[in-house]
Amino acid sequence: MAEAAMAPDLFTEQELTCSICLDLFTDPVSTPCGHNFCQACIGGYWASTTTCTCPLCKYAFEERPQLSINKVFAVITENYKISRYGNATASSVPANSTNPFVKASNEDVIWCDVCTGIKQPAVSSCLTCTAAYCAEHVRPHHNTPFYAKHPLMDPQQALRGRTCSLHRRLLEVFCRTCQRCICAICVLEDHRTHQTVSVQTERLSKQVRALSTIKDKQMILAELKTKMDGVKVGVFVSQPMLQGAGGGGLPQDSIQSRPATESAL
Ligand SMILES: [Zn+2]
Ligand SMILES: [Zn+2]
Ligand SMILES: [Zn+2]
Ligand SMILES: [Zn+2]
Ligand SMILES: [Zn+2]
Ligand SMILES: [Zn+2]
């Protein structure tokens, strides 16, 4: 296979392209059904699905198969990248890191996860919600008793805590078995047989739970409001009646006077 590695032309770009990220393979792994994906891509794909199937041939695995990086294929892909695109991809990383401005702007600003449209910089990160919030969106965490137990911390520090110490990747997966955040590669290793969801899904379901308690409160409030309105309506109805009665005295008087009128006819 060493000759194959030296002759990248044996493979077409399509054959060296991951069907999940549509980019050339990074750390390619081969599934038992014979398909190749980037390690992080297939890990991320399986992280949020309950059934474990091959994205290409739909072969269903009992559980996530053990995958290790296909080193030969990795070398072939690397050689192809270099022969096709030169060393550009490899050299771009050190070029960026020597520029303090690029580094600063990439690392220092953490954006609010809730803001839509123009994002505001985050001022706090919640470890329970695994989200970063701007000054506006962190407010419920300070004002609402529901969030009282959520630990808030500096977004920079939280981000450092958001990368996997083993794989140096973002902790974008929530392991429901371990009740903690893991990375897409952990999904294929220690947490291979665990129940996992994407952090966004976990955050959403937490928000739905939060919303449903808010809804319960809103329903109680709405109920109270209808009762209050009922009282108010009663007041408003009786007022015109009193006014309508005018000089004729109280409504009771007009009822009492009716038999008198009837007898007069
Ligand atoms: Zn990929
Ligand atoms: Zn397959
Ligand atoms: Zn925001
Ligand atoms: Zn929170
Ligand atoms: Zn990891
Ligand atoms: Zn786990």
PDB file of C-alpha atoms in Angstrom, residues 43-44 47 64 130 161-167 169-199:
ATOM      1  CA  GLY A  43     -18.828  10.593  15.222  1.00  0.00           C
ATOM      2  CA  GLY A  44     -20.873  13.766  14.983  1.00  0.00           C
ATOM      3  CA  ALA A  47     -23.916  11.394  18.136  1.00  0.00           C
ATOM      4  CA  ARG A  64     -21.617   2.145  17.000  1.00  0.00           C
ATOM      5  CA  THR A 130     -24.022  25.047  27.790  1.00  0.00           C
ATOM      6  CA  GLY A 161     -13.885  24.073  29.410  1.00  0.00           C
ATOM      7  CA  ARG A 162     -15.819  23.485  26.194  1.00  0.00           C
ATOM      8  CA  THR A 163     -12.987  21.703  24.408  1.00  0.00           C
ATOM      9  CA  CYS A 164     -12.302  18.026  24.966  1.00  0.00           C
ATOM     10  CA  SER A 165      -9.061  17.608  26.905  1.00  0.00           C
ATOM     11  CA  LEU A 166      -8.418  14.286  25.126  1.00  0.00           C
ATOM     12  CA  HIS A 167      -9.131  15.277  21.536  1.00  0.00           C
ATOM     13  CA  ARG A 169     -12.255  19.332  19.906  1.00  0.00           C
ATOM     14  CA  LEU A 170     -15.364  21.308  20.802  1.00  0.00           C
ATOM     15  CA  LEU A 171     -17.635  19.555  23.309  1.00  0.00           C
ATOM     16  CA  GLU A 172     -20.585  19.579  20.914  1.00  0.00           C
ATOM     17  CA  VAL A 173     -22.206  16.329  22.025  1.00  0.00           C
ATOM     18  CA  PHE A 174     -24.115  15.655  25.234  1.00  0.00           C
ATOM     19  CA  CYS A 175     -23.806  12.135  26.661  1.00  0.00           C
ATOM     20  CA  ARG A 176     -27.084  11.391  28.426  1.00  0.00           C
ATOM     21  CA  THR A 177     -25.552   8.288  30.009  1.00  0.00           C
ATOM     22  CA  CYS A 178     -22.730  10.251  31.655  1.00  0.00           C
ATOM     23  CA  GLN A 179     -24.699  13.529  31.873  1.00  0.00           C
ATOM     24  CA  ARG A 180     -21.823  15.536  30.475  1.00  0.00           C
ATOM     25  CA  CYS A 181     -20.601  17.125  27.249  1.00  0.00           C
ATOM     26  CA  ILE A 182     -18.203  15.188  25.053  1.00  0.00           C
ATOM     27  CA  CYS A 183     -16.657  15.666  21.604  1.00  0.00           C
ATOM     28  CA  ALA A 184     -17.505  13.935  18.319  1.00  0.00           C
ATOM     29  CA  ILE A 185     -14.511  11.622  18.659  1.00  0.00           C
ATOM     30  CA  CYS A 186     -15.378  10.617  22.244  1.00  0.00           C
ATOM     31  CA  VAL A 187     -18.639   9.368  20.675  1.00  0.00           C
ATOM     32  CA  LEU A 188     -16.628   6.707  18.848  1.00  0.00           C
ATOM     33  CA  GLU A 189     -14.444   5.807  21.825  1.00  0.00           C
ATOM     34  CA  ASP A 190     -15.306   5.796  25.547  1.00  0.00           C
ATOM     35  CA  HIS A 191     -18.938   6.737  24.938  1.00  0.00           C
ATOM     36  CA  ARG A 192     -19.442   4.387  21.986  1.00  0.00           C
ATOM     37  CA  THR A 193     -22.309   2.501  23.628  1.00  0.00           C
ATOM     38  CA  HIS A 194     -23.810   5.515  25.412  1.00  0.00           C
ATOM     39  CA  GLN A 195     -26.912   7.498  24.586  1.00  0.00           C
ATOM     40  CA  THR A 196     -25.862  10.801  23.063  1.00  0.00           C
ATOM     41  CA  VAL A 197     -27.537  13.844  21.561  1.00  0.00           C
ATOM     42  CA  SER A 198     -26.204  17.065  20.107  1.00  0.00           C
ATOM     43  CA  VAL A 199     -25.699  19.817  22.671  1.00  0.00           C
TER      44      VAL A 199
END
